[in-house]
Coordinates of C-alpha atoms and ligand atoms in Angstrom, one line a residue:
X47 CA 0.0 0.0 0.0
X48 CA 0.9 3.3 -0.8
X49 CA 2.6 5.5 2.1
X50 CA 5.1 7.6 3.1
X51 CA 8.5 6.8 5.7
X52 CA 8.1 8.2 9.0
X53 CA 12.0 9.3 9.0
X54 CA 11.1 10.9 5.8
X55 CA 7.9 13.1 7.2
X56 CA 10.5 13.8 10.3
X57 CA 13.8 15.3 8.6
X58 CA 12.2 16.6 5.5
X59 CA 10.4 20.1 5.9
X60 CA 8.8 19.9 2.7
X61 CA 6.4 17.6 3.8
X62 CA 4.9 20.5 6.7
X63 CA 1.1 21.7 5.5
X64 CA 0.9 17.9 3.1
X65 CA -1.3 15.6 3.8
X66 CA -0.1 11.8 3.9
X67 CA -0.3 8.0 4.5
X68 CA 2.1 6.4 7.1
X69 CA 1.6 3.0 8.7
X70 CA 3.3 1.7 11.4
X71 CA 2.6 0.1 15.1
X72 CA 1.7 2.2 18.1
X73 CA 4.3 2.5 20.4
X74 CA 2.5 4.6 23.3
X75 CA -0.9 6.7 23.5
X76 CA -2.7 8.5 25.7
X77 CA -6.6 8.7 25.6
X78 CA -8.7 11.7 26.7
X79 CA -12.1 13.1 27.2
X80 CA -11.7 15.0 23.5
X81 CA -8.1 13.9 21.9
X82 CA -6.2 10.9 21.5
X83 CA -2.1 10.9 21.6
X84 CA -0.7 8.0 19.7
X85 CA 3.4 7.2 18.9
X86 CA 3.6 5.5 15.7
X87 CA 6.6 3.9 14.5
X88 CA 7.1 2.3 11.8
X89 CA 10.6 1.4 11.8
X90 CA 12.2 3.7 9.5
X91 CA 13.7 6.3 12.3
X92 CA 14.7 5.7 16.1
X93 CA 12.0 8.3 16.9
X94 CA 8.4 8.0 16.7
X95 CA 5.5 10.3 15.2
X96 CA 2.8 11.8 17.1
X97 CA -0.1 11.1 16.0
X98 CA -2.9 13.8 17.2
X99 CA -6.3 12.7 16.9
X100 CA -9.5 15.0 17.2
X101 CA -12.3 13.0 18.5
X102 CA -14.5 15.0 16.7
X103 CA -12.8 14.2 13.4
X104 CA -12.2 10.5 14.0
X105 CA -15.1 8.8 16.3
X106 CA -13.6 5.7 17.3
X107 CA -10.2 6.6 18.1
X108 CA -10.0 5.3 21.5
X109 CA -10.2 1.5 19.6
X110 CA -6.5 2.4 17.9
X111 CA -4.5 3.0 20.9
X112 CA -3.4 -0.6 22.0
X113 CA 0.3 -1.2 21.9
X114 CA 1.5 -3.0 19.2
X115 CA -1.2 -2.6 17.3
X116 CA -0.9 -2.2 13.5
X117 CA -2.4 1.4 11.9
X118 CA -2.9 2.9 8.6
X119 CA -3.4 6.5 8.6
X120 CA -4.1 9.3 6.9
X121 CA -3.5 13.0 8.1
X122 CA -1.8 16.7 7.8
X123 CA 1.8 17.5 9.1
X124 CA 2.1 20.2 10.8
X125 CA 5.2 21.1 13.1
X126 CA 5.0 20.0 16.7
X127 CA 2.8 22.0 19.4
X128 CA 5.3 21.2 21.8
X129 CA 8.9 19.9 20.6
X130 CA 11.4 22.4 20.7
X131 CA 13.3 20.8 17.9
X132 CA 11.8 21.5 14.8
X133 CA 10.1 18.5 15.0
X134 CA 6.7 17.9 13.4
X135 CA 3.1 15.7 13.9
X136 CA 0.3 14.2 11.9
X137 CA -3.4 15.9 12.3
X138 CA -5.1 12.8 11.9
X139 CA -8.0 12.6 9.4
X140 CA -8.6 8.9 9.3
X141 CA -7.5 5.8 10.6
X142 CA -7.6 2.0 10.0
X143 CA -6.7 -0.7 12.1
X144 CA -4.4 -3.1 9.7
X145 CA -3.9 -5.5 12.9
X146 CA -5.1 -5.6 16.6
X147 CA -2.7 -6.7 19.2
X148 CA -4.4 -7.7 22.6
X149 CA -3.5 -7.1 26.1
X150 CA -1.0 -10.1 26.5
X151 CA 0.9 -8.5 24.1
X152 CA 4.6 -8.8 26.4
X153 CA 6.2 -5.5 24.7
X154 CA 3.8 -3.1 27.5
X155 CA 5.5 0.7 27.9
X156 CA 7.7 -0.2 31.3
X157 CA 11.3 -0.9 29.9
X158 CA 12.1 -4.9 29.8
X159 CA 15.7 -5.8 30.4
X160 CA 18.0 -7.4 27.7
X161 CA 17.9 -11.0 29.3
X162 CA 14.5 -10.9 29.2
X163 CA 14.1 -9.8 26.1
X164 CA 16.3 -12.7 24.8
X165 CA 13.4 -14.7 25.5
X166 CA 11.6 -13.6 22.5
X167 CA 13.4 -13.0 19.8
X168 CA 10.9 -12.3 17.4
X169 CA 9.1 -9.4 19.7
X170 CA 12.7 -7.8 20.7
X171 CA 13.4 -6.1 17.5
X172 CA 10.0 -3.9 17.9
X173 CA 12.0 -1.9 20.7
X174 CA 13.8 1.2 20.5
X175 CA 17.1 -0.8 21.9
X176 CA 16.7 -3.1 19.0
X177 CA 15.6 -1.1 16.3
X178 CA 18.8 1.4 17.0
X179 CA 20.9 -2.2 16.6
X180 CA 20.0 -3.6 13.8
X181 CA 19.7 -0.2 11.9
X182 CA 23.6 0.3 13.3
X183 CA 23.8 -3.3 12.3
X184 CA 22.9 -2.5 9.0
X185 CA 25.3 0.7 8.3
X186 CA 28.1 -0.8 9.6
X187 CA 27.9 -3.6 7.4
X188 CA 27.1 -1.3 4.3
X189 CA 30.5 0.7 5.4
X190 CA 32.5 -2.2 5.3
X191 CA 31.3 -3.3 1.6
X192 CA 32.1 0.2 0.7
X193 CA 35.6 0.6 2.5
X194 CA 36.8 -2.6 0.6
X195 CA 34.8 -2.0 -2.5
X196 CA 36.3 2.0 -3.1
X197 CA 39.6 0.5 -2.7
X198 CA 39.3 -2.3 -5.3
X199 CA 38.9 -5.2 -3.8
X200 CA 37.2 -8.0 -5.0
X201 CA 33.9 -9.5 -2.8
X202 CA 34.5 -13.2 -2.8
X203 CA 31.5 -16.0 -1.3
X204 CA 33.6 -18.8 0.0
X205 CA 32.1 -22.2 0.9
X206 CA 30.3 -22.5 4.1
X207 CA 30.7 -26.6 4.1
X208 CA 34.2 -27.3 4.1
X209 CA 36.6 -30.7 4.7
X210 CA 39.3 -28.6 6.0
X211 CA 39.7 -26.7 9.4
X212 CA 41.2 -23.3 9.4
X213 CA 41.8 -22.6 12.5
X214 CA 42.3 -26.4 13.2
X215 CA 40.7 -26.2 17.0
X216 CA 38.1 -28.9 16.4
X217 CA 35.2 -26.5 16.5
X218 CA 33.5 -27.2 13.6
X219 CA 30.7 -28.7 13.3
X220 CA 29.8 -31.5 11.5
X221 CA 27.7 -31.6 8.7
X222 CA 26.1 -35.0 7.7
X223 CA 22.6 -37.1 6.2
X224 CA 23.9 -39.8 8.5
X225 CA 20.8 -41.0 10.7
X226 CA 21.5 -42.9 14.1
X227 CA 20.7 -45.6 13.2
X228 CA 23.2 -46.1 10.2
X229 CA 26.4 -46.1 12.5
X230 CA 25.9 -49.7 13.8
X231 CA 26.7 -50.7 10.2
X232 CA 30.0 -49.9 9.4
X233 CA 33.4 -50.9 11.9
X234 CA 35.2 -47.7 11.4
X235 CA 34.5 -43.9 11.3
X236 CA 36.7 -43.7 8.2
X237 CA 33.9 -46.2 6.7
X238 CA 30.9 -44.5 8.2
X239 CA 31.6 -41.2 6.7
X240 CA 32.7 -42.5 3.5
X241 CA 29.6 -43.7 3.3
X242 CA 28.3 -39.8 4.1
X243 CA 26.8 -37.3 1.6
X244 CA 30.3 -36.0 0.8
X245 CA 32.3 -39.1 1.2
X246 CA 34.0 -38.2 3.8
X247 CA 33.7 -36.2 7.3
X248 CA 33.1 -32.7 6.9
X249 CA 31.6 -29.5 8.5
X250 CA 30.6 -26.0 8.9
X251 CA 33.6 -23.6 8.2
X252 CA 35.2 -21.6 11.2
X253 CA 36.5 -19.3 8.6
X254 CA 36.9 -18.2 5.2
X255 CA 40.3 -17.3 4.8
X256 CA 41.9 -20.5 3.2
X257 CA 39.4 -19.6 0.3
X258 CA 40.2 -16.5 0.7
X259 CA 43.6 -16.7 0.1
X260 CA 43.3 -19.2 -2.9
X261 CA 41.3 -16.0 -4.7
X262 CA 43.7 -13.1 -3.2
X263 CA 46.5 -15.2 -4.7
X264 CA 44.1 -14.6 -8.0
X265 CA 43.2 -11.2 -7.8
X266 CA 45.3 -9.7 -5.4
X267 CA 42.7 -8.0 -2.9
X268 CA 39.6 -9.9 -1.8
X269 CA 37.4 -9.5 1.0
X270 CA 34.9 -11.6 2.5
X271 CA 32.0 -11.1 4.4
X272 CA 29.5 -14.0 5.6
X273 CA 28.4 -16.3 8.6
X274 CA 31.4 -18.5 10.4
X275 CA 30.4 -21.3 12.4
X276 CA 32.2 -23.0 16.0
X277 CA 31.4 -25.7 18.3
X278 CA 33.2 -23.8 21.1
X279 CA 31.5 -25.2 24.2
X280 CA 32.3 -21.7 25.9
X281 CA 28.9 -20.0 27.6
X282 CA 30.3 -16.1 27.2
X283 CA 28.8 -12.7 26.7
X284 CA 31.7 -12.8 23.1
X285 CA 30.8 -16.2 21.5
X286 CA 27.7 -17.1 19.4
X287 CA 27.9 -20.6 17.5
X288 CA 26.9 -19.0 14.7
X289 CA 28.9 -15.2 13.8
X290 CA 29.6 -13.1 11.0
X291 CA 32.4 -12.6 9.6
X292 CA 34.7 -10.2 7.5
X293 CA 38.3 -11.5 5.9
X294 CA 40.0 -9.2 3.9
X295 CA 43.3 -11.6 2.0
X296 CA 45.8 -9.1 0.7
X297 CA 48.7 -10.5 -1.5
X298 CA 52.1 -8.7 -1.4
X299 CA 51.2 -7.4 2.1
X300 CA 53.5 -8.4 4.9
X301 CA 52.2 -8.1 8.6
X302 CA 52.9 -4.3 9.3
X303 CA 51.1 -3.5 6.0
X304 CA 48.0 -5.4 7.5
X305 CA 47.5 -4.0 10.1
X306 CA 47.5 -0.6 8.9
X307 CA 44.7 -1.7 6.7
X308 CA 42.5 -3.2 10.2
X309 CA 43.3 0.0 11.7
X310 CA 41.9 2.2 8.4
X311 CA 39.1 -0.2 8.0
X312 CA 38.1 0.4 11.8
X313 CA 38.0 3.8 11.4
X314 CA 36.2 4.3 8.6
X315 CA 33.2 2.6 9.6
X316 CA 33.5 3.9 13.0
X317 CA 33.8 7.5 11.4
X318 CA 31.1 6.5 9.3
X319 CA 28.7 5.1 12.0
X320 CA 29.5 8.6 13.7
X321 CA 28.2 10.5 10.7
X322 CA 25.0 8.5 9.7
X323 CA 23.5 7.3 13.1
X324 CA 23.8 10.5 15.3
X325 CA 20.7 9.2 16.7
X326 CA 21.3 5.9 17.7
X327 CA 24.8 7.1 18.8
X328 CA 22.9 9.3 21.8
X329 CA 20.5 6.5 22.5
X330 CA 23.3 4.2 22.8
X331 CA 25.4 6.8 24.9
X332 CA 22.5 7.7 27.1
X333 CA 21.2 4.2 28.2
X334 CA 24.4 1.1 27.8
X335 CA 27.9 3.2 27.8
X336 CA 28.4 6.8 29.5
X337 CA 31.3 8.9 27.6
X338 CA 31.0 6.3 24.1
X339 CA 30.8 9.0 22.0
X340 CA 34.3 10.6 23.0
X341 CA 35.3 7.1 22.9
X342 CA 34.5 6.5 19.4
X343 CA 36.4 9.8 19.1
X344 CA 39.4 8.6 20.3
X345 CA 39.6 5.7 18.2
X346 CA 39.6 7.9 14.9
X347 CA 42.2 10.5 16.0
X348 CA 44.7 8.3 17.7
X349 CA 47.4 5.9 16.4
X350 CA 45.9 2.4 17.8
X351 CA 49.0 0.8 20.2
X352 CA 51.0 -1.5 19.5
X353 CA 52.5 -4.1 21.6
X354 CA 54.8 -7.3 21.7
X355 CA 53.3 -9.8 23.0
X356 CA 56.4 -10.6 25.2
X357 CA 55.5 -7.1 26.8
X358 CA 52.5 -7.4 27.4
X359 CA 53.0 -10.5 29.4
X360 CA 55.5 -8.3 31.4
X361 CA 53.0 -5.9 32.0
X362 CA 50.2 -8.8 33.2
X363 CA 52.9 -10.2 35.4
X364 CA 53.7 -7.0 37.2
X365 CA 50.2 -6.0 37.5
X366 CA 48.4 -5.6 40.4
X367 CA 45.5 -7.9 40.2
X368 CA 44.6 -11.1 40.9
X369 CA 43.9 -12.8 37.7
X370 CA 41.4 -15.8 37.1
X371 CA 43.9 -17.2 34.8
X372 CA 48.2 -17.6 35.2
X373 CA 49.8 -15.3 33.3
X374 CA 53.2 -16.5 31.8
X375 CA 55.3 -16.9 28.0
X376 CA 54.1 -19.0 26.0
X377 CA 50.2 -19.2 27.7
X378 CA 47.3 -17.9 25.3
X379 CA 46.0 -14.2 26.9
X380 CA 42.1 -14.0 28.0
X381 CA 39.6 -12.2 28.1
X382 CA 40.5 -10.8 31.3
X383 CA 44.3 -10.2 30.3
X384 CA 43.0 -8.5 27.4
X385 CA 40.8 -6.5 28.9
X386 CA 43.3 -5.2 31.3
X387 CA 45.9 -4.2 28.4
X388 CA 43.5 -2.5 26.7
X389 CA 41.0 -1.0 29.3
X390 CA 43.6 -0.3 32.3
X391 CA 46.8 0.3 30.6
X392 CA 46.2 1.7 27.3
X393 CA 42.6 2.5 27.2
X394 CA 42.4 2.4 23.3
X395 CA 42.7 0.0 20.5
X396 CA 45.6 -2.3 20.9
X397 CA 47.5 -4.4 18.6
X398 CA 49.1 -7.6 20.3
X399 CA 51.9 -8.9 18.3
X400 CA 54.5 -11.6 17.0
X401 CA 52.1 -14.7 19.4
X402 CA 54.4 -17.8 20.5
X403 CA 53.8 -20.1 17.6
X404 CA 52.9 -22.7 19.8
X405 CA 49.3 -21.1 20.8
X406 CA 48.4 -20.0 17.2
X407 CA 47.4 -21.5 13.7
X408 CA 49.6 -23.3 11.2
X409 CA 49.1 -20.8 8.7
X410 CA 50.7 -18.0 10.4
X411 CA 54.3 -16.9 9.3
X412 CA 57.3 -18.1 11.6
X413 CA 59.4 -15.4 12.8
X414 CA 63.0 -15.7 12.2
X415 CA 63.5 -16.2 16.4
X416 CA 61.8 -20.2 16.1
X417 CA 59.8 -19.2 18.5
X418 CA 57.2 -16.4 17.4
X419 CA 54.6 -16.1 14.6
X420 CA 53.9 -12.5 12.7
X421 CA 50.6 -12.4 14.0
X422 CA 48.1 -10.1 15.9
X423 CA 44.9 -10.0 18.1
X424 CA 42.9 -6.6 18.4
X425 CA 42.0 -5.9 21.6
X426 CA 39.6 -3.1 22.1
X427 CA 38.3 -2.0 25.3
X428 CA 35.0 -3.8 27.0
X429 CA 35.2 -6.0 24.4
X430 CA 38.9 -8.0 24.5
X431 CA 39.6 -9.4 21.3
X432 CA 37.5 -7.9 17.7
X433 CA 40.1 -8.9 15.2
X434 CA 42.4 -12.3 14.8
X435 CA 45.4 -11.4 12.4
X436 CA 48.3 -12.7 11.0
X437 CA 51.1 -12.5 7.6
X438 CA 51.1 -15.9 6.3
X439 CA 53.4 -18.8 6.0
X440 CA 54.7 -18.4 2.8
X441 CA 57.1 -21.1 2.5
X442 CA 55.9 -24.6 1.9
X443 CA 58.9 -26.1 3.9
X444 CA 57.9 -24.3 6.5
X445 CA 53.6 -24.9 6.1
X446 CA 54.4 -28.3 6.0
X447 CA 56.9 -28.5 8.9
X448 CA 54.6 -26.9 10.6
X449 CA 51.3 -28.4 9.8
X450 CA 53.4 -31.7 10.9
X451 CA 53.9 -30.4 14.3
X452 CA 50.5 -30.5 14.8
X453 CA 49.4 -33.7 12.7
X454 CA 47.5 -32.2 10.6
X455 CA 45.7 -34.1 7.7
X456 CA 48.2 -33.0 5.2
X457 CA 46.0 -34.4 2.3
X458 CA 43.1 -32.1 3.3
X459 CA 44.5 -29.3 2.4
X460 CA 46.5 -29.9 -0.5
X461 CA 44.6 -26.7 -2.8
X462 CA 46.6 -24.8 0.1
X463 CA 49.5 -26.2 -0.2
X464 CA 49.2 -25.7 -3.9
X465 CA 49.3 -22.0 -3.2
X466 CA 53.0 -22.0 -2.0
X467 CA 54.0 -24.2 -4.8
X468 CA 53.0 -22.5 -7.6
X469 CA 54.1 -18.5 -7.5
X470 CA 54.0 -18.1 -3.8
X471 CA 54.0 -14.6 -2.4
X472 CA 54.3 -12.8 0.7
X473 CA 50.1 -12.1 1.7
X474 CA 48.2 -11.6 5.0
X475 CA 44.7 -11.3 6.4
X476 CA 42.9 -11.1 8.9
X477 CA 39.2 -11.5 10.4
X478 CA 36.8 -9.5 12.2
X479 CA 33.7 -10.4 14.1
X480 CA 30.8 -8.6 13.2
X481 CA 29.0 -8.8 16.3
X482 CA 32.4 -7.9 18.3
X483 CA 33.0 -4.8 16.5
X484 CA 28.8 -4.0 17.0
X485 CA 29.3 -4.2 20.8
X486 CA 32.0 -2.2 20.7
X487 CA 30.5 0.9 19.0
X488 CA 27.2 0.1 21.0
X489 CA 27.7 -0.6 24.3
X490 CA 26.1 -3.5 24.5
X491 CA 27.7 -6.1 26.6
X492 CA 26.0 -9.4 25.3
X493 CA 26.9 -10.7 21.9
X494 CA 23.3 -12.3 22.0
X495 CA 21.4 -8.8 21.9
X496 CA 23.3 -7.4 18.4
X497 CA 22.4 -10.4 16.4
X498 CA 19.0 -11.7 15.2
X499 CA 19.1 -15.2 16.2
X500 CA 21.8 -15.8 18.5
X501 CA 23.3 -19.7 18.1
X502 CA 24.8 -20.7 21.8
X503 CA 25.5 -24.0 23.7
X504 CA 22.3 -25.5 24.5
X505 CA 20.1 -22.4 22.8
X506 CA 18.5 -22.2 19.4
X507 CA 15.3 -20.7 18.6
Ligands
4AD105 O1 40.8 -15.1 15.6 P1 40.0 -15.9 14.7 O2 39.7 -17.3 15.1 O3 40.7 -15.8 13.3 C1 40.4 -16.5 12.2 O4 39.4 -17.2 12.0 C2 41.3 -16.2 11.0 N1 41.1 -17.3 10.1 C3 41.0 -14.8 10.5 C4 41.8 -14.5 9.3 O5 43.0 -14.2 9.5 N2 41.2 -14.4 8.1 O6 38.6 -15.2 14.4 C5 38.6 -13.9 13.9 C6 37.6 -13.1 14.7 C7 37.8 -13.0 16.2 O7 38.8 -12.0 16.5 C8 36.5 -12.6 16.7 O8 36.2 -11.2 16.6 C9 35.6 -13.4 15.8 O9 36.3 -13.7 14.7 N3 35.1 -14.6 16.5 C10 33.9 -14.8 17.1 N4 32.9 -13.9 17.3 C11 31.8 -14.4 17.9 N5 31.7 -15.6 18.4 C12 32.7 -16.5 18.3 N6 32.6 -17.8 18.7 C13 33.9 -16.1 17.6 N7 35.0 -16.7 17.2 C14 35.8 -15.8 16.6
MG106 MG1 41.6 -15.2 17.5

């Protein structure tokens, strides 16, 4: 049906003294002896519309004032009797009720807290927390197509069922037509799944990037941008089973040159968040994270840090806390760890480099001490880790040395290996989580309230 976007009618003077159609769902309303108050959004703008309804012009209105109910309606704009800011109202001239929505409706005006909310998926985005997310959601996303796309690189869709795991942590999960009953008929799990769809065992992919590299080692600069998948039986406010992801693959670029690209990337869609969603921005800043505006500032006008990783175990060890976790070379940093780097020492970005090869992938580039890889985490206040990064092992010697080390299925990844066999070059990535980078600029300290759906242990919808 023909009507108009609230945001439109609200940010475009034109529109004052024209009458109009809008439809949305009524937010609030207030009923009285001669006028009825109704907020109508329709999810195009953060804000809602007033809707101001003479009794004498429409009969029934009390009958349209039940939240969450459904309204076409048809009226004047005139600017606001009240607002300070410019802002304008409908003059209603009639109404019609597209769908009712009775009392037990759960969304009533008192403000319902996130957990809660997480119980019903499908009613949460219809609040102003929500519909400021996913709009952010939205930009963000847009910003990073553009940032890669403006620069020339090439959007590549890798496969999301895969025989080979990336990150090689045994998180992915498997993907098979098998049924229960059939495993009682073959002797081995070798001849069980070659009996599978595919032939052999195989699963959901925990990244893109060994695609990824097979098409930056075609075109140069690729970037990809799609759902990863892990098994990671770890119940935390950062993990979903279920994430998106974005891999940029950059041949010819060694690890320094990477990382300036994460930092550029990062600021251009923070910058670019900043610019499009004032709005949400203040909603954010005024209910989930006090000063995040100046925050956000920060992050565009300052060089993000950068620190060894050997350093930053020094600064762990000498620090005055009491850590869940030991702290010493060689042991993988968490969450807390991070968080204290980058929230008590440096409060900014921070780039931890050149990880003891013994905690990271076998992809990542040895450094010439034996001991260290040329990769990097970025740890970003209230968050801990956003971005896994690294320059990668060029050499095939040195791949297959290392992909020995950790008995690796060489034969699984032989398109790989090809890579370093035929015109092998110097090239390094790296992968952001979507839903990291969202709580970051938001606020919001639950992974599970800036995605859709959220996939955890033991919870699916
Ligand atoms: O550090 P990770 O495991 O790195 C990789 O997957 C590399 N293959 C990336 C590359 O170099 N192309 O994951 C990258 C990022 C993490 O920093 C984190 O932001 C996000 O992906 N991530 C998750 N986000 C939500 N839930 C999870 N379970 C996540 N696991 C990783
Ligand atoms: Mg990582």
């Amino acid at each position: 049906m023909k009507h108009t976007d609230i945001k439109l009618i609200m940010t475009d003077k034109e529109y004052i003294g024209k009458e109009v159609t809008v439809c949305g769902w009524v937010r609030t309303a207030r009923d009285s002896k001669n006028m009825t108050f109704i907020e109508l959004n329709d999810g195009t703008s953060l804000k809602h519309i007033q809707l101001v309804v003479d009794k004498e012009i429409v009969k029934n209105s009390s009958s349209f004032t039940k939240l969450g109910s459904a309204l076409k309606v048809i009226g004047t704009v005139v600017p606001s009797a009240v607002a300070q800011d410019g802002g304008v109202e409908i003059n209603v001239l009639k109404m019609e009720l597209l769908g009712d929505c009775p009392a037990e409706y759960p969304l009533q005006k008192k403000r319902i807290n996130l957990e809660t909310l997480r119980t019903m998926p499908h009613l949460r985005v219809r609040t102003n927390t929500f519909n400021a997310i996913f709009r952010v959601r939205s930009v963000l996303a847009a910003a990073i197509h553009e940032y890669f796309q403006d620069r020339g690189y090439v959007y590549i869709n890798t496969p999301l069922i895969t025989g080979s795991d990336c990150e090689g942590a045994g998180e992915m999960f498997k993907v098979t037509t098998m049924d229960y009953e059939d495993a009682a008929k073959y002797k081995s799990a070798e001849e069980y799944y070659a009996n599978d769809f595919f032939g052999k065992l195989v699963g959901l992919s925990v990244s893109g990037q060994l695609e990824g590299e097979v098409a930056a080692m075609a075109f140069g600069k690729i970037y990809t941008f799609g759902p990863s998948f892990r098994a990671e039986n770890s119940n935390t406010p950062r993990h979903v089973a279920e994430f998106w992801h974005i891999e940029p693959e950059v041949a010819f670029a060694e690890l320094s040159d990477i990382m300036e690209i994460a930092e550029d990337m990062i600021k251009y869609i923070v910058k670019t968040y900043i610019e499009k969603c004032p709005e949400e921005l203040a909603f954010f800043e005024k209910f989930f994270e006090k000063g995040l505006s100046a925050k956000l500032k920060n992050v565009i006008d300052n060089k993000f840090e950068i620190l060894e990783y050997t350093k930053a175990i020094e600064i762990l060890k000498k620090a005055n806390v009491e850590f869940k976790f030991p702290v010493d070379w060689g042991l993988d940093l968490q969450t807390e760890h991070e968080r204290y780097i980058t929230e008590q020492v440096f409060n900014k970005p921070v780039f931890v480099v050149n990880y003891p090869k013994d905690i990271k992938s076998f992809y990542m580039k040895q450094n010439s001490d034996g001991k260290t890889v040329a990769a990097t985490d970025l740890l970003v206040p209230g968050v801990g880790e956003i971005i896994g990064c690294s320059e990668r092992e060029a050499n095939l010697t040195r791949l297959l040395d290392a992909m020995k080390e950790r008995d690796m299925h060489i034969e699984d990844y032989t398109d790989y290996i090809d890579l370093r066999r035929f015109g092998s070059v110097p090239h390094s990535g790296f992968g952001l989580g979507f839903e990291r980078i969202l709580m970051y600029v938001t606020g919001i300290q639950n992974i599970r309230d800036v995605i859709l759906y959220p996939r955890t242990v033991g919870g699916i919808r």
